[in-house]
Short mmCIF file of C-alpha atoms in Angstrom, two decimals:
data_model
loop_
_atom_site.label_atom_id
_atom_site.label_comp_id
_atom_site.label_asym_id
_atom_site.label_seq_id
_atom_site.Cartn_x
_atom_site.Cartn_y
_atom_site.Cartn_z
CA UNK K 1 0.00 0.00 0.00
CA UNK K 2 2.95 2.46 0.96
CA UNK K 3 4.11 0.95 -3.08
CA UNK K 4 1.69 3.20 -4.83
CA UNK K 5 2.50 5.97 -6.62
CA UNK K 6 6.06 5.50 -6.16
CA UNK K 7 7.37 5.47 -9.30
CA UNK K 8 6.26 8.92 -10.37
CA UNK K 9 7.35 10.25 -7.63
CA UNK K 10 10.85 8.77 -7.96
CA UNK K 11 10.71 10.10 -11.26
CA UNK K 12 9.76 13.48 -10.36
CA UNK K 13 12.31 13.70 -7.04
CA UNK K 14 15.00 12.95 -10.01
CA UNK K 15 13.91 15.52 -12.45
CA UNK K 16 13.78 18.34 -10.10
CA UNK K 17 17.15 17.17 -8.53
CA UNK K 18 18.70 17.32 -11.76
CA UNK K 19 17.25 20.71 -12.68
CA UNK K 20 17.77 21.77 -9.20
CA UNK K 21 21.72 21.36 -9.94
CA UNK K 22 21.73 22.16 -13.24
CA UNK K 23 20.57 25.40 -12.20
CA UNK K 24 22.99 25.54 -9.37
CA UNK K 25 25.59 24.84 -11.97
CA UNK K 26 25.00 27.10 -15.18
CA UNK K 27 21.89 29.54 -14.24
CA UNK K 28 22.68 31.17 -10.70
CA UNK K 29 25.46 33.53 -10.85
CA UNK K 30 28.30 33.62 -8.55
CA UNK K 31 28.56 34.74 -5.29
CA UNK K 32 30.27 38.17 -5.45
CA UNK K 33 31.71 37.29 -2.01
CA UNK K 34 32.83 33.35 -1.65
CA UNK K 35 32.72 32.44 -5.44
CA UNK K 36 32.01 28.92 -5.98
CA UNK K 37 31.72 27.34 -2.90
CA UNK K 38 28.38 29.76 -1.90
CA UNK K 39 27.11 26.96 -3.88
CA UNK K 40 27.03 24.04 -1.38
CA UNK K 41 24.17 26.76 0.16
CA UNK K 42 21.88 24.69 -2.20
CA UNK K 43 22.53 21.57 -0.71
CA UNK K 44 23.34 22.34 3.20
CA UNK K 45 20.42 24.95 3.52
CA UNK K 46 17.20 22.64 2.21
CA UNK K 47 18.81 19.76 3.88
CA UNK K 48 18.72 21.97 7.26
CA UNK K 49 15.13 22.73 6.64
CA UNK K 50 13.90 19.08 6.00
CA UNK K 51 15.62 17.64 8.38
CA UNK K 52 14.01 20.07 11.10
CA UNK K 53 10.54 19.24 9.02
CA UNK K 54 11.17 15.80 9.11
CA UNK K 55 11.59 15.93 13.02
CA UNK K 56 8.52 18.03 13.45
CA UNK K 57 6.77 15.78 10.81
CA UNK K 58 7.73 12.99 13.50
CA UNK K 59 6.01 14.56 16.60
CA UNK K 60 2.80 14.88 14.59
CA UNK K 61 2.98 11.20 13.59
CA UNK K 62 3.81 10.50 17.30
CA UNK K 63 0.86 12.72 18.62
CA UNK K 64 -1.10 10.61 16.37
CA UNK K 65 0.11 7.64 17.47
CA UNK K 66 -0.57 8.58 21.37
CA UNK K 67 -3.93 9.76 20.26
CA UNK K 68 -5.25 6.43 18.47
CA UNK K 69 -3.13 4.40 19.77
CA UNK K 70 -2.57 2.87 15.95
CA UNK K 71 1.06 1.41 16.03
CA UNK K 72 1.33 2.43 12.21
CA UNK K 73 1.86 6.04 13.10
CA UNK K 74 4.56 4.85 15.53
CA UNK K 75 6.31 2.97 12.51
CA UNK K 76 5.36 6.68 10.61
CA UNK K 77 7.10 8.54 12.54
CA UNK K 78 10.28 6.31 13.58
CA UNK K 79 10.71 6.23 9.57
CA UNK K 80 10.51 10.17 9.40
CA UNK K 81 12.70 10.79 12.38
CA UNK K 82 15.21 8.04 11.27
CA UNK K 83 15.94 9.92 7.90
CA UNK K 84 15.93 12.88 9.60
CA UNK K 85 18.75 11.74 11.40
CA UNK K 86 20.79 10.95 8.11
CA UNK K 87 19.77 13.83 6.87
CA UNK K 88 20.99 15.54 10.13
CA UNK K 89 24.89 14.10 9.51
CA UNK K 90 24.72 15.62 5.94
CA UNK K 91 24.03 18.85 7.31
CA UNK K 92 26.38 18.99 9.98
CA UNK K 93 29.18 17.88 6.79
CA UNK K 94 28.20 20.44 4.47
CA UNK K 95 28.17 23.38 7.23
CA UNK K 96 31.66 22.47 8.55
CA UNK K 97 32.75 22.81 5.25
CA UNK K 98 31.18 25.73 4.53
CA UNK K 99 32.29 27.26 7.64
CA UNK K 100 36.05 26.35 6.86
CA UNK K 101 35.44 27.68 3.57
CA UNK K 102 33.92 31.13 4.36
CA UNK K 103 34.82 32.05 7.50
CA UNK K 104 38.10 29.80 7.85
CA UNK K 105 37.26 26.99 11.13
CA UNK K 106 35.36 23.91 10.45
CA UNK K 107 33.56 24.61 13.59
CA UNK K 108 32.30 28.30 14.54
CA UNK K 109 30.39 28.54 18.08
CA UNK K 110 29.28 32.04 17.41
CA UNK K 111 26.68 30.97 15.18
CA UNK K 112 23.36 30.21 16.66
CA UNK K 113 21.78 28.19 13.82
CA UNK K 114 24.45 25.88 13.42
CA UNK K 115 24.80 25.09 17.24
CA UNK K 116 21.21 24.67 17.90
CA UNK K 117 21.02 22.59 14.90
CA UNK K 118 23.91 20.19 16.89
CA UNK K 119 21.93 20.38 19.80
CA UNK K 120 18.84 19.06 18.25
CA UNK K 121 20.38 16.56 16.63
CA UNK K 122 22.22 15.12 19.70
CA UNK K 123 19.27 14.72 21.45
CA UNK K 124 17.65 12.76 18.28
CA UNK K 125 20.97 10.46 18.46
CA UNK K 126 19.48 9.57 21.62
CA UNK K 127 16.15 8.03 19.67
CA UNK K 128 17.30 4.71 18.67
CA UNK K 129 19.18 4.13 22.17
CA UNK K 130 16.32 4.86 23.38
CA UNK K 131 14.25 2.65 21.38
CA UNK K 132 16.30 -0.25 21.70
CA UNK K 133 16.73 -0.32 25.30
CA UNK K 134 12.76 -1.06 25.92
CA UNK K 135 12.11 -4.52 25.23
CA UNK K 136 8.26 -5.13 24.82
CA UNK K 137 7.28 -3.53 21.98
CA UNK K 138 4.16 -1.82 22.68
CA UNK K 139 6.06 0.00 25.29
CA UNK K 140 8.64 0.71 23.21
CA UNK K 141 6.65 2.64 20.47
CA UNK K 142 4.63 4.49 23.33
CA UNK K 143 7.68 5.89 25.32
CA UNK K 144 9.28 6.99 21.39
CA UNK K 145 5.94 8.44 20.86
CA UNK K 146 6.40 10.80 23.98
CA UNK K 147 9.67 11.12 23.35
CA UNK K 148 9.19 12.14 19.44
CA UNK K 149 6.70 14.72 21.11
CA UNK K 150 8.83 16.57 23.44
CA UNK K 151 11.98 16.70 21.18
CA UNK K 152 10.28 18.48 18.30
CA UNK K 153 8.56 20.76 20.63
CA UNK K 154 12.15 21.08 22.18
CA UNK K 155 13.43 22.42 18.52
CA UNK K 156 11.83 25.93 18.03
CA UNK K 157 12.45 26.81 22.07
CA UNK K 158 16.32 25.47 21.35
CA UNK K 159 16.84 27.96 18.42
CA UNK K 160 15.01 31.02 20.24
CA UNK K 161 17.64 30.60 23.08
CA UNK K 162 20.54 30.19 20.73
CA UNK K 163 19.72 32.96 18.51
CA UNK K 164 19.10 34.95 21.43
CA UNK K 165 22.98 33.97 22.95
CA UNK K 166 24.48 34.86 20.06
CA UNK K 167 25.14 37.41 17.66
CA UNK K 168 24.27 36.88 14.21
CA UNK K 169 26.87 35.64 11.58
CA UNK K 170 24.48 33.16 9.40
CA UNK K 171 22.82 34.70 7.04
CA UNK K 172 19.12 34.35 6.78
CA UNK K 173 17.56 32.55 4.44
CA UNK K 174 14.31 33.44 4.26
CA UNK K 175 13.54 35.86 6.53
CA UNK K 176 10.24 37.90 7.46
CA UNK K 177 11.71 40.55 4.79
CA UNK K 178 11.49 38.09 2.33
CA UNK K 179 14.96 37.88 2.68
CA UNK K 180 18.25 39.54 1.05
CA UNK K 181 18.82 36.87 -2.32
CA UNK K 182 18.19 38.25 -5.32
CA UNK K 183 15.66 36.39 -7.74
CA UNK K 184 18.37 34.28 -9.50
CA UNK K 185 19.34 33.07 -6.21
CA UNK K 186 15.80 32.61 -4.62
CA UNK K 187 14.62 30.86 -7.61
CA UNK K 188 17.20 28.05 -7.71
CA UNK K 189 17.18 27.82 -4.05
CA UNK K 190 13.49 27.10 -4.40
CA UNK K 191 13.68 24.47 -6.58
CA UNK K 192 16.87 22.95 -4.64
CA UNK K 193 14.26 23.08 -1.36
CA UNK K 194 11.68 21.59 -3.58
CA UNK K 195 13.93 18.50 -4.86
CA UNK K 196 15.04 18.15 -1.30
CA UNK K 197 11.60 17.53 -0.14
CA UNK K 198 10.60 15.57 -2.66
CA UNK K 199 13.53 13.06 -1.98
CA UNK K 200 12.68 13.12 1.86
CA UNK K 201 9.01 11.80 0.71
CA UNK K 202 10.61 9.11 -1.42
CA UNK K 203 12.79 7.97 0.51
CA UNK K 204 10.42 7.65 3.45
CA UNK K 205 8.03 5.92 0.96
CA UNK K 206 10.62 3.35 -0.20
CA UNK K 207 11.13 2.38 3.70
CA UNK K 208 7.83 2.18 4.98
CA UNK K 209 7.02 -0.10 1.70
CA UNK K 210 9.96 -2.01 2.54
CA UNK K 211 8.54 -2.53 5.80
CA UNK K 212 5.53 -3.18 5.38
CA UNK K 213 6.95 -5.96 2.59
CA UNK K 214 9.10 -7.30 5.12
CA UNK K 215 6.09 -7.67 7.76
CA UNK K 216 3.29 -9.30 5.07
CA UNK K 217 6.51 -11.87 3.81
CA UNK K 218 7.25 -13.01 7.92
CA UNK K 219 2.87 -13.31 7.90
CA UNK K 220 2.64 -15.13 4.91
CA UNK K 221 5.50 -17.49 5.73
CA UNK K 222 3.75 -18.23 9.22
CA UNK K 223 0.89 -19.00 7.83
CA UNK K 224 2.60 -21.77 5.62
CA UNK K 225 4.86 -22.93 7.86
CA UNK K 226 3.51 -22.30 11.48
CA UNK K 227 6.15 -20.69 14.16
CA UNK K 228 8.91 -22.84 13.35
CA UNK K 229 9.21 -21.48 9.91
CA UNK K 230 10.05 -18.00 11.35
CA UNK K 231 13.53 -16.96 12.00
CA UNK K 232 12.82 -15.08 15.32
CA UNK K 233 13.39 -11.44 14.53
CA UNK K 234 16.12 -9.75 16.50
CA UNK K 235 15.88 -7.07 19.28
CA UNK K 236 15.24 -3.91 17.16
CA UNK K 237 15.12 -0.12 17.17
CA UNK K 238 12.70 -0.35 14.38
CA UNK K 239 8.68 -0.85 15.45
CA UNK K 240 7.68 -3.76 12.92
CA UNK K 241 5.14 -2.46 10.10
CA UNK K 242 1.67 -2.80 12.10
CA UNK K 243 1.63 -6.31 12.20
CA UNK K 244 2.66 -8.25 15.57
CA UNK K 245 4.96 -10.52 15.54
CA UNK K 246 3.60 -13.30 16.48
CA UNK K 247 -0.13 -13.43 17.12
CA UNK K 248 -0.85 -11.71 20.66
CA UNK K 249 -4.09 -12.64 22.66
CA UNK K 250 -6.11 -9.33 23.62
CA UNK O 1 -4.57 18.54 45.77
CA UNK O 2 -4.75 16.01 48.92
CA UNK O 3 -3.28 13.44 45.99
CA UNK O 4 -0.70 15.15 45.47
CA UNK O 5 -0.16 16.59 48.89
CA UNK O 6 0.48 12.70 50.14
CA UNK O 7 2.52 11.96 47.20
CA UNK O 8 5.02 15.04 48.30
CA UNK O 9 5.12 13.89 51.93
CA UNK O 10 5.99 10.43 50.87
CA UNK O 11 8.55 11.71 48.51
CA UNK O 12 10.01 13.70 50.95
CA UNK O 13 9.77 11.29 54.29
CA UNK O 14 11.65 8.81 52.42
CA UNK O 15 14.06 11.22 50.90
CA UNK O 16 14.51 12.21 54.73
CA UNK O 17 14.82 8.75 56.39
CA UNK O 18 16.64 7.26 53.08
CA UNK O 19 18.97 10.15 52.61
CA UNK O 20 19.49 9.15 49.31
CA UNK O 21 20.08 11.94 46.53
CA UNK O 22 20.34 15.34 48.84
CA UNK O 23 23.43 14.60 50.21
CA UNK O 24 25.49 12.75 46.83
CA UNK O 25 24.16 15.63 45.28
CA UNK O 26 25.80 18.25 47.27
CA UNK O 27 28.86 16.10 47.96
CA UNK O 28 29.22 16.12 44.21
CA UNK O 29 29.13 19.50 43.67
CA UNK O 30 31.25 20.33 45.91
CA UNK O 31 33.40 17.61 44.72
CA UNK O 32 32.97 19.14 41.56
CA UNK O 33 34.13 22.61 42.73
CA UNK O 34 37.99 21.07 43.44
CA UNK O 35 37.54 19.41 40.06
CA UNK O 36 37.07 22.38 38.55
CA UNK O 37 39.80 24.39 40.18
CA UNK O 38 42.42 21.41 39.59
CA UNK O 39 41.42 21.34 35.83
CA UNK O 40 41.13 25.15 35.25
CA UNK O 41 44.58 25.79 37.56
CA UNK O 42 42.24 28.92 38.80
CA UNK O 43 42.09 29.76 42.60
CA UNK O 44 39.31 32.20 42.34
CA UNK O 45 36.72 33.23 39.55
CA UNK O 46 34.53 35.77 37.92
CA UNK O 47 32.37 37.16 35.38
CA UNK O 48 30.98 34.21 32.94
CA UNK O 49 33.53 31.27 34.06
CA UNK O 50 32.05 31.65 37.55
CA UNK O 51 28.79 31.74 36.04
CA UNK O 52 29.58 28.66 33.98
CA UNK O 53 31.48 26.43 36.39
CA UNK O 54 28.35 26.85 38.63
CA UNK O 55 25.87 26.00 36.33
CA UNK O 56 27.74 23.12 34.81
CA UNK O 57 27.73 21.97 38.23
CA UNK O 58 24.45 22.33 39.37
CA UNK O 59 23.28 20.79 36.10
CA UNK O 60 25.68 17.37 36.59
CA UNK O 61 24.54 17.31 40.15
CA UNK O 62 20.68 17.54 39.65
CA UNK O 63 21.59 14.21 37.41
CA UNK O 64 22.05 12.41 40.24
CA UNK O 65 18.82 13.11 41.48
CA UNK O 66 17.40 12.55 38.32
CA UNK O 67 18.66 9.21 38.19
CA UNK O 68 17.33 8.29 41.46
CA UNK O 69 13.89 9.37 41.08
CA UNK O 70 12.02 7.11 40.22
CA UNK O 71 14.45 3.54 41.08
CA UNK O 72 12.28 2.82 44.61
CA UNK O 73 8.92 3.34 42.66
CA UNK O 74 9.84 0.44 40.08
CA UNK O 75 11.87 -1.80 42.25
CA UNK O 76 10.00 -1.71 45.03
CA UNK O 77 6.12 -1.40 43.57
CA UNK O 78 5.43 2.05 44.00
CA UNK O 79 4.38 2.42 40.45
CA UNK O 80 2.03 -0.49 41.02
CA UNK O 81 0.47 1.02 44.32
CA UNK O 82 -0.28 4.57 42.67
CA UNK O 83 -1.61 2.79 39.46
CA UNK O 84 -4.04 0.85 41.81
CA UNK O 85 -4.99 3.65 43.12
CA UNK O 86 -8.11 5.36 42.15
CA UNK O 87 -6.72 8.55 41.54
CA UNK O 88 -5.39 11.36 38.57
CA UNK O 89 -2.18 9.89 36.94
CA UNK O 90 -1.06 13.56 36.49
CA UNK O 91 -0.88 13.93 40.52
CA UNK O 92 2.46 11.61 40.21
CA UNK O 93 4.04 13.84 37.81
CA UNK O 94 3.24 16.92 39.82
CA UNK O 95 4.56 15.28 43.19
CA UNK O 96 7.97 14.35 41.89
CA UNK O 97 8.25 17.40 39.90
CA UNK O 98 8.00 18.97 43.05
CA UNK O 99 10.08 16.58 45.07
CA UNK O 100 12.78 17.13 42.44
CA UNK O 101 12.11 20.63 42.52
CA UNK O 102 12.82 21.01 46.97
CA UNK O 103 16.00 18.39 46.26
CA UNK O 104 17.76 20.84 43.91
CA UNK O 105 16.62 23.62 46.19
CA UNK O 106 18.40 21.61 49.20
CA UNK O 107 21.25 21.08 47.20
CA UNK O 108 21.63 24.81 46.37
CA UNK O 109 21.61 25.52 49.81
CA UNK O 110 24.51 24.16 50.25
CA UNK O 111 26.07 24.30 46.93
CA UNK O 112 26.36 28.41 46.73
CA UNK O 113 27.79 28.73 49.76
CA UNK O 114 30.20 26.50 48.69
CA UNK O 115 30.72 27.61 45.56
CA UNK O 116 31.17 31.27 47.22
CA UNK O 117 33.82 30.35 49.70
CA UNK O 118 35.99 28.03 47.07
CA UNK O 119 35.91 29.90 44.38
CA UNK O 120 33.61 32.86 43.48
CA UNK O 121 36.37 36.26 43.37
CA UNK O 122 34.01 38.75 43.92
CA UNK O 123 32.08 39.15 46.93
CA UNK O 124 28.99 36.44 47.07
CA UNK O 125 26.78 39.76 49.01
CA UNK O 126 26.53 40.96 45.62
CA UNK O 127 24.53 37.98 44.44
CA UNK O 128 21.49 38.54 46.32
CA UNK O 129 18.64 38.69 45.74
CA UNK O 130 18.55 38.35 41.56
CA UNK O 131 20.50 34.77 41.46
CA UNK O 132 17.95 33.67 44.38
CA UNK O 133 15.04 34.18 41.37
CA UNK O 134 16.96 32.77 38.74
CA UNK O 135 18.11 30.05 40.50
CA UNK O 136 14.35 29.46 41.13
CA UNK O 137 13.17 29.29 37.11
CA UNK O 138 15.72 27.23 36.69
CA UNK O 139 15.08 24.43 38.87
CA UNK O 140 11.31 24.63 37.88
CA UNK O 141 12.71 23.82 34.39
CA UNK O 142 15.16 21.29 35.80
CA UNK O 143 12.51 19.44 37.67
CA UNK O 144 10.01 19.42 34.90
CA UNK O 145 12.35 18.25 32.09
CA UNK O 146 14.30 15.83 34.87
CA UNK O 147 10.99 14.38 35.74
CA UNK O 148 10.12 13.62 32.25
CA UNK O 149 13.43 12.07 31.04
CA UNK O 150 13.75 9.85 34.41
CA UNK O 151 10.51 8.08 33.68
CA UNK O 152 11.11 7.72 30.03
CA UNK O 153 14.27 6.05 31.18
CA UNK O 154 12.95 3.93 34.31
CA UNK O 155 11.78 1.49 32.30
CA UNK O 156 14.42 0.85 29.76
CA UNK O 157 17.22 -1.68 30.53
CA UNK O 158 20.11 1.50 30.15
CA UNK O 159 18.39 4.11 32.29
CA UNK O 160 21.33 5.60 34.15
CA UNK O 161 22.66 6.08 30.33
CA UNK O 162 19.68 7.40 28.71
CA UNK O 163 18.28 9.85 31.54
CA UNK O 164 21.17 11.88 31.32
CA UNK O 165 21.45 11.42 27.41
CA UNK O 166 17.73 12.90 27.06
CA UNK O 167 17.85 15.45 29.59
CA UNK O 168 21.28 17.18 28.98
CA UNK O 169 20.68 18.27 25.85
CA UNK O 170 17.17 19.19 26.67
CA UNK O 171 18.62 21.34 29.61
CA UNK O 172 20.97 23.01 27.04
CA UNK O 173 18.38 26.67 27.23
CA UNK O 174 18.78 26.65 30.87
CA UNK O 175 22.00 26.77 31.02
CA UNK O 176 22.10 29.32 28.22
CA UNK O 177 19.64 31.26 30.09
CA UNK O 178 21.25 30.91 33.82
CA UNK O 179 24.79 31.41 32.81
CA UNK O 180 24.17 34.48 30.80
CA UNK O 181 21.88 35.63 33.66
CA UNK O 182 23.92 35.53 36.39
CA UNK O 183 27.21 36.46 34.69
CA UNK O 184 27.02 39.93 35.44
CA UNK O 185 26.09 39.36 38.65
CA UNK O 186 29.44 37.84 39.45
CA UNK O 187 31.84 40.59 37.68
CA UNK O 188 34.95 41.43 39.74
CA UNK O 189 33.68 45.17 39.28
CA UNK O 190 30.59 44.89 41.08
CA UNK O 191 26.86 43.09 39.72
CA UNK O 192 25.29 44.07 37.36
CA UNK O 193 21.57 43.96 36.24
CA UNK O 194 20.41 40.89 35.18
CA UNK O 195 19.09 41.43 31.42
CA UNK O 196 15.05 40.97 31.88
CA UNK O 197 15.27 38.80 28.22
CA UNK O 198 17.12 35.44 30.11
CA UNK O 199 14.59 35.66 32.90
CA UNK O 200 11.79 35.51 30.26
CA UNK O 201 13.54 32.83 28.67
CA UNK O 202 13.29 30.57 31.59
CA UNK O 203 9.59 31.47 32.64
CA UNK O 204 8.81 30.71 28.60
CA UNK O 205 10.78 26.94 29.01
CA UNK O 206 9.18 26.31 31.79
CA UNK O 207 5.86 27.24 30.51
CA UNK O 208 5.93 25.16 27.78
CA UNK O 209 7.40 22.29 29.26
CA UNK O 210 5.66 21.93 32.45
CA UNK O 211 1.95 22.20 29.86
CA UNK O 212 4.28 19.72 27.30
CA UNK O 213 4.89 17.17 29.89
CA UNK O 214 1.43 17.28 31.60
CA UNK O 215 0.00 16.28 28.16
CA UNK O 216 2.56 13.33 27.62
CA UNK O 217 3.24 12.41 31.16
CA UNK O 218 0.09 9.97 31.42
CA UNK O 219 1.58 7.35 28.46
CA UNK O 220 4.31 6.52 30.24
CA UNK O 221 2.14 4.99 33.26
CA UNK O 222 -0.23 3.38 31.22
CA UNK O 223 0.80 0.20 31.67
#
């Protein structure tokens, strides 16, 4: 069910990836100040912002899940929050070299959105730990649940404080002006966001249809062959797709 | 109200008899206090290193409490007695919230002082009354968020590794907040005022975490 539609929209995240750098490459102009390497901005900057989106998309699907009580929401929002989290590493990459590149350390402290982004994501490191540490499973997904909630409430109060402690040497991107970029700029940063968004849906797509794949094959192959057919599944971070795994009396 | 009213007493009679957090606490920070002198080579301080060392401190101290919080209500049944009981879930929250909450103040007690005669330079008269409120916001935050992480982590088979893991970076506004606060209230020159925007800070984080972990704090009893 998670299968549908996702070859169109594998095709799409490609196209608008490929136009996105295309137009990074041969349509927006230079930066009169850093020269080429401005242009990792189009990578580092919608990463950033759908890796934050991601996480708050993750509380939703975790209020959800604490609301109905429907484990599929858990399995939602573990998904969401896990590519966050690779997501997260890319971001923290691309900024340290952008740092070193324009203002000359890998690592600048004076520089609220970069910080608070480290801050949020070492307390989403903490997820799978988490996760794995609780045995029974229903447990498990309820206790992510709450803690899914209180992180991405945690990440707009974490960057008011930051900002607030420091003075500001990132530029802003998009800011209540409408920010400073002129249109070349804006436009292909657009479409960069857009492509970045689009791949965040694939992706989290192709791994909630690989789950749920996984969890209909171990069904299917119990119903054949009974309990002793199954390889017992191992102690996981990862809520299984929806289905228990064995039958459960309640 | 009488819910929670029992829950506090019990909290607190056992903390009293048991003696277990209050005094590791302030043992450790003081502790800490000759850690921080050996590793910093400093014999007195001021300005935002005082400010820092003591709410590093404060912060690895209340820890230890929040580790403890909630070990002699799994492994000895309280959990099961107050889910037995006929009464709101959110009373439990509220009660160690609060117990946390009169712990750190304890701790405080003896940890300023302390922290005055070892190592704060300027004169700890100069303090008063501003790092008395601050001090206050903060451990309303600490409690709340210490609460929250130390039953998310009661029931996992790591949870002196995860409560800390949760909560520190959690914490990480507070100690923005307090250290900025109270920095120019320990200059060698004399305090200063405390800028009104850290204050607000900490009454915002522990607005929205105290309604944030009422709403959430019932799932992780439901058992």
């Amino acid at each position: 069910m998670y299968g549908k539609g996702l070859r169109p929209l594998s095709i799409a995240t490609c196209l608008t990836l490929t136009a996105a750098f295309a137009l990074v490459f041969f349509y927006a102009p230079l930066d009169a100040d850093q020269g080429f390497i401005q242009k990792i901005f189009y990578v580092h900057v919608p990463m950033a912002i759908v890796a934050l989106g991601g996480f708050v998309a993750g509380a939703i699907m975790a209020v959800q899940h604490l609301r109905t009580g429907d484990r599929r929401w858990d399995l939602r929002s573990y998904v969401a929050i896990h590519l966050s989290l690779v997501l997260g590493v890319g971001v923290l990459v691309t900024g340290a070299i952008w740092a070193k590149a324009a203002w000359g350390h890998w690592w600048v402290w004076d520089e609220p959105t970069l910080v608070s982004f480290l801050i949020v994501f070492l307390l989403y490191a903490t997820y799978q730990p988490l996760r794995f540490s609780i045995e029974d499973p229903e447990r498990q997904a309820r206790y992510a649940s709450v803690f899914a909630v209180t992180a991405g409430a945690f990440v707009p109060l974490n960057f008011l404080a930051v900002r607030l402690a420091e003075q500001l040497t990132h530029p802003r991107v998009l800011g209540a002006t409408g920010g400073s970029m002129p249109g070349e700029f804006r436009f292909t940063f657009l479409v960069a966001l857009a492509g970045m968004v689009l791949l965040f849906v694939t992706l989290w797509k192709y791994e909630m249809a690989s789950k749920h794949a996984t969890a209909q094959l171990r069904s299917l192959r119990r119903k054949l062959g009974g309990e002793e057919a199954l390889i017992p599944a191992g102690r996981s971070a990862a809520p299984s797709a929806g289905l228990p795994a064995r039958p459960t009396a309640d | 109200m009488s819910t929670w009213g029992a829950l506090v007493r019990k909290e607190l009679l056992l903390e009293i008899r048991a003696r277990e957090s209050v005094p590791a606490m302030a043992l450790f920070s003081v502790t800490t206090y000759v850690v921080f002198h050996f590793g910093l080579d400093r014999s007195s301080l001021d300005g935002d290193l005082a400010s820092g060392v003591l709410w590093v401190t404060l912060l690895f101290a209340a820890m230890l409490g929040v580790n403890r919080l909630f070990v002699a209500d799994r492994e000895q049944g309280g959990f099961d007695g107050f889910l037995l009981a006929p009464v709101d879930r959110s009373a439990l929250l509220l009660a160690k919230a609060a117990s946390l909450f009169a712990y750190l103040v304890a701790v405080e007690l003896v940890a300023i002082p302390a922290f005055a005669f070892l190592l704060l330079g300027p004169s700890p008269a100069q303090l008063l009354p501003e790092l008395v409120g601050i001090l206050l916001l903060a451990n309303a935050g600490i409690a709340v968020i210490g609460t929250l992480a130390s039953a998310l982590a009661i029931q996992t088979t790591a949870r002196d590794l995860i409560a800390p893991l949760v909560a520190l970076p959690l914490l990480i506004p507070v100690v923005i907040a307090g250290a900025r606060a109270t920095t120019p209230l320990m200059l060698e020159s004399g305090a200063e005022a405390v800028p009104a925007k850290w204050a607000a800070v900490l009454g915002l984080y522990d607005l929205v975490f105290a309604l944030l972990a009422y709403a959430v704090f019932d799932f992780l009893l439901e058992d």
